[in-house]
Amino acid sequence: MVHAWARVPTLPQIIWSESLILEKRARFKSAWLPYALVAPQIIVTLLFFVWPAVQALYQSMLLQDAFGGYSEFVWFDNFRTLFADSNYLASFKTTAVFSILVAVLGLSLSLMLAAFADRVVKGSAIYKTFLIWPYAVSPVVVGVLWMFMLSPTLGIVSNWLHYIGIDWNHVLNGRHAMILIVIAAVWKQVSYNFLFFLAGLQAIPKSLIEAAAIDGAGPVKRFATIIFPLLSPTTFFLLVVNIVYAFFDTFAIIEATTQGGPGKDTEILVYKVFIDGFKGGDLGGAAAQSVVLMTIVIVLTVAQFKYVEKKVQYA
């Protein structure tokens, strides 16, 4: 006679069976099929990422005219010329200020909106839809929209600012121009951040928050000790994405609003590549700038993964 408890698996048996499940992998009958499945992604990466990067590095060491009729290999002279240019060094500061403002303001505003949306009961679908819509708008349209809203003569927002004593004019005032492109860039990216923060908030077990509330923790303490630490993986991911967005994807906004002006007060690195390369005809210098920009983004991304990720709490 076999007792019922004898059929209950022991702890080593459970661990062994779970290890078999975790180690289960897809097996292909042919040796070439796995390579064929990843081949499209490898081809796209080589054609649109690796090859352009290699070409930019090569062209950054050339001195050539705008029409490609003359080229001379000058090694690192283009880089020396860049770092001796005060305007180029000033664009570093402009890019740093712009990127920090876009990342910090965009993440903070998105997290606040996601927290409010997570608490809405009635009409939550409509509320969330309105918050997602801006991401579908083209960056050029975003720039033109905010340029008209903050136009010194016709803008409705600039008229409101005039009533409270603020003489807004982003055409002449560099600080106003920086505020304009930051507002447009944050408004464009807030929907993307909102989606991830909302998904992260909805994935947090409500029992943890309710238990903390029963223990007497207020809303601020619950957010600081429970919600935000559990959102740290999402926050870290969005921090990397927003830094890259501020460096590269805001070109169209600046082109549609300030064109780098007044003067060079809003000329960030990616826009200076366009100005010097396409308008100035300095192809070698523009390629050198793109290499420097690519290096900065890689270094920032690696630094974030090495140092910031240590504070991320993965569940």
mmCIF file of C-alpha atoms in Angstrom:
data_model
loop_
_atom_site.group_PDB
_atom_site.id
_atom_site.type_symbol
_atom_site.label_atom_id
_atom_site.label_comp_id
_atom_site.label_asym_id
_atom_site.label_seq_id
_atom_site.Cartn_x
_atom_site.Cartn_y
_atom_site.Cartn_z
ATOM 1 C CA MET A 1 0.000 0.000 0.000
ATOM 2 C CA VAL A 2 1.368 3.439 -0.991
ATOM 3 C CA HIS A 3 0.545 6.332 1.251
ATOM 4 C CA ALA A 4 -0.724 9.592 -0.306
ATOM 5 C CA TRP A 5 2.143 11.585 1.122
ATOM 6 C CA ALA A 6 4.621 9.332 -0.676
ATOM 7 C CA ARG A 7 3.433 10.734 -4.012
ATOM 8 C CA VAL A 8 4.351 14.300 -2.980
ATOM 9 C CA PRO A 9 7.636 15.301 -4.717
ATOM 10 C CA THR A 10 10.548 16.242 -2.532
ATOM 11 C CA LEU A 11 12.336 19.608 -2.694
ATOM 12 C CA PRO A 12 15.299 18.282 -4.735
ATOM 13 C CA GLN A 13 12.860 16.767 -7.221
ATOM 14 C CA ILE A 14 11.059 20.111 -7.586
ATOM 15 C CA ILE A 15 14.326 21.988 -8.127
ATOM 16 C CA TRP A 16 15.508 19.389 -10.672
ATOM 17 C CA SER A 17 12.232 19.552 -12.620
ATOM 18 C CA GLU A 18 12.246 23.371 -12.654
ATOM 19 C CA SER A 19 15.843 23.374 -13.871
ATOM 20 C CA LEU A 20 14.813 21.149 -16.765
ATOM 21 C CA ILE A 21 12.065 23.623 -17.668
ATOM 22 C CA LEU A 22 14.432 26.618 -17.496
ATOM 23 C CA GLU A 23 17.113 24.837 -19.534
ATOM 24 C CA LYS A 24 14.692 23.858 -22.277
ATOM 25 C CA ARG A 25 15.800 25.481 -25.508
ATOM 26 C CA ALA A 26 14.568 25.562 -29.059
ATOM 27 C CA ARG A 27 16.284 22.973 -31.204
ATOM 28 C CA PHE A 28 16.605 23.377 -34.967
ATOM 29 C CA LYS A 29 16.813 20.402 -37.294
ATOM 30 C CA SER A 30 19.133 22.210 -39.710
ATOM 31 C CA ALA A 31 22.363 23.954 -38.723
ATOM 32 C CA TRP A 32 21.853 26.982 -41.005
ATOM 33 C CA LEU A 33 18.302 27.896 -39.895
ATOM 34 C CA PRO A 34 19.298 29.901 -36.756
ATOM 35 C CA TYR A 35 21.723 31.971 -38.824
ATOM 36 C CA ALA A 36 19.084 32.540 -41.491
ATOM 37 C CA LEU A 37 16.651 33.843 -38.869
ATOM 38 C CA VAL A 38 19.101 36.408 -37.467
ATOM 39 C CA ALA A 39 20.570 37.308 -40.880
ATOM 40 C CA PRO A 40 18.040 40.130 -41.663
ATOM 41 C CA GLN A 41 18.811 41.883 -38.371
ATOM 42 C CA ILE A 42 22.559 41.482 -38.893
ATOM 43 C CA ILE A 43 22.301 42.859 -42.443
ATOM 44 C CA VAL A 44 20.273 45.879 -41.300
ATOM 45 C CA THR A 45 22.756 46.562 -38.486
ATOM 46 C CA LEU A 46 25.741 46.347 -40.819
ATOM 47 C CA LEU A 47 24.181 48.479 -43.577
ATOM 48 C CA PHE A 48 22.558 51.213 -41.507
ATOM 49 C CA PHE A 49 24.720 51.349 -38.352
ATOM 50 C CA VAL A 50 28.183 49.829 -38.723
ATOM 51 C CA TRP A 51 28.902 50.888 -42.313
ATOM 52 C CA PRO A 52 27.852 54.557 -41.835
ATOM 53 C CA ALA A 53 29.927 54.710 -38.636
ATOM 54 C CA VAL A 54 33.003 53.384 -40.477
ATOM 55 C CA GLN A 55 32.414 55.822 -43.350
ATOM 56 C CA ALA A 56 32.086 58.759 -40.942
ATOM 57 C CA LEU A 57 35.332 57.775 -39.233
ATOM 58 C CA TYR A 58 37.109 57.569 -42.598
ATOM 59 C CA GLN A 59 35.719 60.867 -43.903
ATOM 60 C CA SER A 60 36.616 62.628 -40.642
ATOM 61 C CA MET A 61 40.270 62.196 -41.638
ATOM 62 C CA LEU A 62 39.797 63.729 -45.087
ATOM 63 C CA LEU A 63 40.007 67.314 -46.271
ATOM 64 C CA GLN A 64 37.594 67.549 -49.213
ATOM 65 C CA ASP A 65 35.545 70.109 -51.066
ATOM 66 C CA ALA A 66 31.758 70.191 -51.043
ATOM 67 C CA PHE A 67 31.495 68.615 -54.525
ATOM 68 C CA GLY A 68 33.849 65.696 -53.930
ATOM 69 C CA GLY A 69 36.334 66.830 -56.593
ATOM 70 C CA TYR A 70 39.282 67.038 -54.211
ATOM 71 C CA SER A 71 40.191 65.088 -51.099
ATOM 72 C CA GLU A 72 43.351 64.800 -49.035
ATOM 73 C CA PHE A 73 44.095 62.498 -46.132
ATOM 74 C CA VAL A 74 44.941 64.755 -43.170
ATOM 75 C CA TRP A 75 44.711 62.276 -40.290
ATOM 76 C CA PHE A 76 43.493 64.086 -37.126
ATOM 77 C CA ASP A 77 43.743 67.687 -38.350
ATOM 78 C CA ASN A 78 39.954 68.024 -38.524
ATOM 79 C CA PHE A 79 39.679 67.063 -34.848
ATOM 80 C CA ARG A 80 42.405 69.534 -33.861
ATOM 81 C CA THR A 81 40.590 72.281 -35.746
ATOM 82 C CA LEU A 82 37.323 71.392 -34.015
ATOM 83 C CA PHE A 83 38.645 71.601 -30.487
ATOM 84 C CA ALA A 84 40.385 74.882 -31.271
ATOM 85 C CA ASP A 85 37.053 76.398 -32.358
ATOM 86 C CA SER A 86 35.362 78.357 -29.553
ATOM 87 C CA ASN A 87 31.962 78.050 -31.232
ATOM 88 C CA TYR A 88 32.227 74.259 -31.262
ATOM 89 C CA LEU A 89 33.233 74.165 -27.602
ATOM 90 C CA ALA A 90 30.294 76.446 -26.783
ATOM 91 C CA SER A 91 27.941 73.982 -28.479
ATOM 92 C CA PHE A 92 29.040 71.350 -25.920
ATOM 93 C CA LYS A 93 27.667 73.511 -23.112
ATOM 94 C CA THR A 94 24.477 74.207 -25.067
ATOM 95 C CA THR A 95 23.974 70.492 -25.723
ATOM 96 C CA ALA A 96 24.620 69.568 -22.089
ATOM 97 C CA VAL A 97 22.119 72.120 -20.759
ATOM 98 C CA PHE A 98 19.509 71.165 -23.342
ATOM 99 C CA SER A 99 19.898 67.407 -22.793
ATOM 100 C CA ILE A 100 19.708 67.636 -19.001
ATOM 101 C CA LEU A 101 16.611 69.832 -19.127
ATOM 102 C CA VAL A 102 14.851 67.583 -21.651
ATOM 103 C CA ALA A 103 15.654 64.382 -19.742
ATOM 104 C CA VAL A 104 14.856 65.664 -16.238
ATOM 105 C CA LEU A 105 11.722 67.624 -17.131
ATOM 106 C CA GLY A 106 10.444 64.957 -19.509
ATOM 107 C CA LEU A 107 10.839 62.107 -17.014
ATOM 108 C CA SER A 108 9.435 64.109 -14.089
ATOM 109 C CA LEU A 109 6.371 65.313 -15.974
ATOM 110 C CA SER A 110 5.710 61.881 -17.492
ATOM 111 C CA LEU A 111 5.943 60.148 -14.115
ATOM 112 C CA MET A 112 3.549 62.647 -12.575
ATOM 113 C CA LEU A 113 1.024 62.205 -15.403
ATOM 114 C CA ALA A 114 1.335 58.419 -15.217
ATOM 115 C CA ALA A 115 0.701 58.490 -11.469
ATOM 116 C CA PHE A 116 -2.429 60.581 -12.007
ATOM 117 C CA ALA A 117 -3.613 58.367 -14.865
ATOM 118 C CA ASP A 118 -3.114 55.253 -12.741
ATOM 119 C CA ARG A 119 -5.528 56.661 -10.137
ATOM 120 C CA VAL A 120 -8.254 57.725 -12.575
ATOM 121 C CA VAL A 121 -11.363 55.524 -12.464
ATOM 122 C CA LYS A 122 -13.894 57.208 -14.755
ATOM 123 C CA GLY A 123 -12.827 58.194 -18.248
ATOM 124 C CA SER A 124 -9.351 56.742 -17.838
ATOM 125 C CA ALA A 125 -9.211 55.471 -21.437
ATOM 126 C CA ILE A 126 -9.938 58.945 -22.848
ATOM 127 C CA TYR A 127 -7.439 60.548 -20.499
ATOM 128 C CA LYS A 128 -4.700 58.096 -21.483
ATOM 129 C CA THR A 129 -5.474 58.462 -25.189
ATOM 130 C CA PHE A 130 -5.051 62.242 -25.061
ATOM 131 C CA LEU A 131 -1.714 61.829 -23.309
ATOM 132 C CA ILE A 132 -0.470 59.387 -25.951
ATOM 133 C CA TRP A 133 -1.453 61.457 -29.000
ATOM 134 C CA PRO A 134 1.537 63.895 -29.021
ATOM 135 C CA TYR A 135 3.937 61.041 -29.783
ATOM 136 C CA ALA A 136 2.239 60.522 -33.158
ATOM 137 C CA VAL A 137 2.941 64.128 -34.184
ATOM 138 C CA SER A 138 5.950 64.779 -36.420
ATOM 139 C CA PRO A 139 8.847 66.665 -34.765
ATOM 140 C CA VAL A 140 8.643 69.349 -37.455
ATOM 141 C CA VAL A 141 4.947 69.874 -36.718
ATOM 142 C CA VAL A 142 5.717 70.023 -32.998
ATOM 143 C CA GLY A 143 8.317 72.714 -33.605
ATOM 144 C CA VAL A 144 6.031 74.786 -35.824
ATOM 145 C CA LEU A 145 3.136 74.405 -33.372
ATOM 146 C CA TRP A 146 5.090 75.746 -30.409
ATOM 147 C CA MET A 147 6.779 78.404 -32.531
ATOM 148 C CA PHE A 148 3.366 79.836 -33.437
ATOM 149 C CA MET A 149 2.043 79.514 -29.883
ATOM 150 C CA LEU A 150 5.059 81.424 -28.568
ATOM 151 C CA SER A 151 5.400 83.846 -31.475
ATOM 152 C CA PRO A 152 6.299 87.334 -30.113
ATOM 153 C CA THR A 153 3.575 88.993 -32.205
ATOM 154 C CA LEU A 154 0.884 86.364 -32.882
ATOM 155 C CA GLY A 155 1.358 83.692 -30.229
ATOM 156 C CA ILE A 156 -1.451 83.121 -27.756
ATOM 157 C CA VAL A 157 0.942 81.947 -25.033
ATOM 158 C CA SER A 158 3.288 84.903 -25.554
ATOM 159 C CA ASN A 159 0.308 87.248 -25.199
ATOM 160 C CA TRP A 160 -0.591 85.629 -21.873
ATOM 161 C CA LEU A 161 3.015 86.069 -20.762
ATOM 162 C CA HIS A 162 2.879 89.721 -21.799
ATOM 163 C CA TYR A 163 -0.144 90.264 -19.530
ATOM 164 C CA ILE A 164 1.836 89.070 -16.495
ATOM 165 C CA GLY A 165 4.814 91.261 -17.329
ATOM 166 C CA ILE A 166 7.051 88.865 -19.300
ATOM 167 C CA ASP A 167 8.250 90.349 -22.588
ATOM 168 C CA TRP A 168 8.681 87.089 -24.506
ATOM 169 C CA ASN A 169 10.791 87.143 -27.659
ATOM 170 C CA HIS A 170 12.682 83.973 -28.583
ATOM 171 C CA VAL A 171 13.901 85.609 -31.791
ATOM 172 C CA LEU A 172 16.147 88.010 -29.873
ATOM 173 C CA ASN A 173 16.501 86.405 -26.438
ATOM 174 C CA GLY A 174 18.704 83.301 -26.295
ATOM 175 C CA ARG A 175 17.270 82.131 -22.972
ATOM 176 C CA HIS A 176 13.737 82.318 -24.349
ATOM 177 C CA ALA A 177 14.844 80.377 -27.426
ATOM 178 C CA MET A 178 16.293 77.623 -25.232
ATOM 179 C CA ILE A 179 13.047 77.456 -23.232
ATOM 180 C CA LEU A 180 11.084 77.173 -26.477
ATOM 181 C CA ILE A 181 13.005 74.170 -27.835
ATOM 182 C CA VAL A 182 13.023 72.467 -24.409
ATOM 183 C CA ILE A 183 9.231 72.808 -24.143
ATOM 184 C CA ALA A 184 8.731 71.456 -27.666
ATOM 185 C CA ALA A 185 11.148 68.546 -27.151
ATOM 186 C CA VAL A 186 9.641 67.574 -23.780
ATOM 187 C CA TRP A 187 6.075 67.792 -25.125
ATOM 188 C CA LYS A 188 7.044 65.507 -28.022
ATOM 189 C CA GLN A 189 8.670 62.870 -25.786
ATOM 190 C CA VAL A 190 6.327 62.955 -22.787
ATOM 191 C CA SER A 191 3.899 60.460 -24.347
ATOM 192 C CA TYR A 192 6.630 57.869 -24.896
ATOM 193 C CA ASN A 193 7.775 58.167 -21.281
ATOM 194 C CA PHE A 194 4.178 58.143 -20.061
ATOM 195 C CA LEU A 195 3.457 54.771 -21.673
ATOM 196 C CA PHE A 196 6.370 53.047 -19.966
ATOM 197 C CA PHE A 197 5.781 54.671 -16.585
ATOM 198 C CA LEU A 198 2.081 53.777 -16.690
ATOM 199 C CA ALA A 199 2.893 50.155 -17.540
ATOM 200 C CA GLY A 200 5.403 50.076 -14.705
ATOM 201 C CA LEU A 201 2.921 51.487 -12.211
ATOM 202 C CA GLN A 202 0.240 49.001 -13.205
ATOM 203 C CA ALA A 203 2.720 46.140 -12.751
ATOM 204 C CA ILE A 204 3.344 47.025 -9.094
ATOM 205 C CA PRO A 205 1.266 44.769 -6.789
ATOM 206 C CA LYS A 206 -1.436 46.823 -5.122
ATOM 207 C CA SER A 207 -1.081 44.663 -2.011
ATOM 208 C CA LEU A 208 2.328 46.232 -1.291
ATOM 209 C CA ILE A 209 0.934 49.751 -1.431
ATOM 210 C CA GLU A 210 -2.112 48.806 0.645
ATOM 211 C CA ALA A 211 0.089 47.136 3.262
ATOM 212 C CA ALA A 212 2.235 50.260 3.517
ATOM 213 C CA ALA A 213 -0.879 52.411 3.869
ATOM 214 C CA ILE A 214 -2.132 50.177 6.687
ATOM 215 C CA ASP A 215 1.249 50.573 8.416
ATOM 216 C CA GLY A 216 0.719 54.336 8.379
ATOM 217 C CA ALA A 217 2.928 55.347 5.435
ATOM 218 C CA GLY A 218 1.687 58.470 3.683
ATOM 219 C CA PRO A 219 1.492 58.953 -0.098
ATOM 220 C CA VAL A 220 4.937 60.567 -0.308
ATOM 221 C CA LYS A 221 6.599 57.868 1.773
ATOM 222 C CA ARG A 222 4.863 55.108 -0.179
ATOM 223 C CA PHE A 223 6.091 56.616 -3.431
ATOM 224 C CA ALA A 224 9.671 57.099 -2.181
ATOM 225 C CA THR A 225 10.077 53.719 -0.477
ATOM 226 C CA ILE A 226 7.948 51.385 -2.608
ATOM 227 C CA ILE A 227 6.765 52.772 -5.934
ATOM 228 C CA PHE A 228 9.864 54.596 -7.184
ATOM 229 C CA PRO A 229 12.357 51.817 -6.277
ATOM 230 C CA LEU A 230 10.174 49.314 -8.141
ATOM 231 C CA LEU A 231 10.095 51.726 -11.099
ATOM 232 C CA SER A 232 13.884 52.091 -11.167
ATOM 233 C CA PRO A 233 14.395 49.657 -14.115
ATOM 234 C CA THR A 234 11.869 51.620 -16.180
ATOM 235 C CA THR A 235 13.368 54.935 -15.091
ATOM 236 C CA PHE A 236 16.875 53.809 -15.997
ATOM 237 C CA PHE A 237 15.747 52.645 -19.438
ATOM 238 C CA LEU A 238 13.938 55.918 -20.108
ATOM 239 C CA LEU A 239 16.925 57.937 -18.894
ATOM 240 C CA VAL A 240 19.140 56.333 -21.537
ATOM 241 C CA VAL A 241 16.465 56.753 -24.226
ATOM 242 C CA ASN A 242 15.833 60.419 -23.372
ATOM 243 C CA ILE A 243 19.541 61.312 -23.403
ATOM 244 C CA VAL A 244 19.910 59.765 -26.865
ATOM 245 C CA TYR A 245 16.682 61.505 -27.960
ATOM 246 C CA ALA A 246 17.963 64.908 -26.819
ATOM 247 C CA PHE A 247 21.260 64.417 -28.639
ATOM 248 C CA PHE A 248 19.911 63.168 -31.980
ATOM 249 C CA ASP A 249 16.140 63.288 -32.456
ATOM 250 C CA THR A 250 15.593 66.977 -31.672
ATOM 251 C CA PHE A 251 17.235 68.236 -34.860
ATOM 252 C CA ALA A 252 13.921 68.748 -36.657
ATOM 253 C CA ILE A 253 12.482 70.717 -33.731
ATOM 254 C CA ILE A 254 15.415 73.130 -33.717
ATOM 255 C CA GLU A 255 15.363 73.485 -37.492
ATOM 256 C CA ALA A 256 11.646 74.341 -37.424
ATOM 257 C CA THR A 257 11.858 76.824 -34.533
ATOM 258 C CA THR A 258 15.159 78.654 -33.955
ATOM 259 C CA GLN A 259 17.593 77.369 -36.628
ATOM 260 C CA GLY A 260 20.230 77.411 -33.892
ATOM 261 C CA GLY A 261 19.654 81.085 -33.057
ATOM 262 C CA PRO A 262 19.563 83.747 -31.928
ATOM 263 C CA GLY A 263 23.223 83.764 -32.768
ATOM 264 C CA LYS A 264 24.314 80.269 -31.759
ATOM 265 C CA ASP A 265 22.452 80.064 -28.453
ATOM 266 C CA THR A 266 20.474 76.940 -29.432
ATOM 267 C CA GLU A 267 23.014 75.334 -31.746
ATOM 268 C CA ILE A 268 23.438 71.870 -30.241
ATOM 269 C CA LEU A 269 26.018 69.391 -31.552
ATOM 270 C CA VAL A 270 23.775 67.527 -33.995
ATOM 271 C CA TYR A 271 22.553 70.798 -35.506
ATOM 272 C CA LYS A 272 26.102 72.103 -35.869
ATOM 273 C CA VAL A 273 26.956 68.982 -37.903
ATOM 274 C CA PHE A 274 24.182 69.969 -40.321
ATOM 275 C CA ILE A 275 25.221 73.637 -40.452
ATOM 276 C CA ASP A 276 28.904 72.981 -41.093
ATOM 277 C CA GLY A 277 28.422 70.002 -43.394
ATOM 278 C CA PHE A 278 25.436 70.877 -45.559
ATOM 279 C CA LYS A 279 25.430 74.672 -45.408
ATOM 280 C CA GLY A 280 29.107 75.362 -44.822
ATOM 281 C CA GLY A 281 30.424 72.632 -47.141
ATOM 282 C CA ASP A 282 32.991 71.403 -44.605
ATOM 283 C CA LEU A 283 32.404 67.683 -45.100
ATOM 284 C CA GLY A 284 35.520 66.522 -43.267
ATOM 285 C CA GLY A 285 34.838 68.760 -40.272
ATOM 286 C CA ALA A 286 31.187 67.669 -40.153
ATOM 287 C CA ALA A 287 32.238 64.009 -40.252
ATOM 288 C CA ALA A 288 34.659 64.656 -37.396
ATOM 289 C CA GLN A 289 31.847 66.274 -35.419
ATOM 290 C CA SER A 290 29.607 63.253 -36.009
ATOM 291 C CA VAL A 291 32.361 60.937 -34.742
ATOM 292 C CA VAL A 292 32.776 63.057 -31.600
ATOM 293 C CA LEU A 293 29.011 63.096 -31.086
ATOM 294 C CA MET A 294 28.777 59.331 -31.531
ATOM 295 C CA THR A 295 31.640 58.852 -29.048
ATOM 296 C CA ILE A 296 29.967 61.092 -26.465
ATOM 297 C CA VAL A 297 26.688 59.183 -26.676
ATOM 298 C CA ILE A 298 28.482 55.822 -26.402
ATOM 299 C CA VAL A 299 30.488 56.985 -23.381
ATOM 300 C CA LEU A 300 27.387 58.387 -21.666
ATOM 301 C CA THR A 301 25.433 55.188 -22.308
ATOM 302 C CA VAL A 302 28.242 52.962 -21.016
ATOM 303 C CA ALA A 303 28.686 55.193 -17.947
ATOM 304 C CA GLN A 304 24.982 55.000 -17.189
ATOM 305 C CA PHE A 305 24.992 51.212 -17.448
ATOM 306 C CA LYS A 306 28.144 50.937 -15.322
ATOM 307 C CA TYR A 307 27.336 53.382 -12.526
ATOM 308 C CA VAL A 308 23.644 54.311 -12.588
ATOM 309 C CA GLU A 309 22.427 50.747 -13.154
ATOM 310 C CA LYS A 310 24.047 49.676 -9.864
ATOM 311 C CA LYS A 311 21.283 51.565 -8.053
ATOM 312 C CA VAL A 312 18.538 49.945 -10.118
ATOM 313 C CA GLN A 313 16.501 47.410 -8.184
ATOM 314 C CA TYR A 314 15.310 44.600 -10.431
ATOM 315 C CA ALA A 315 12.486 42.518 -8.997
#
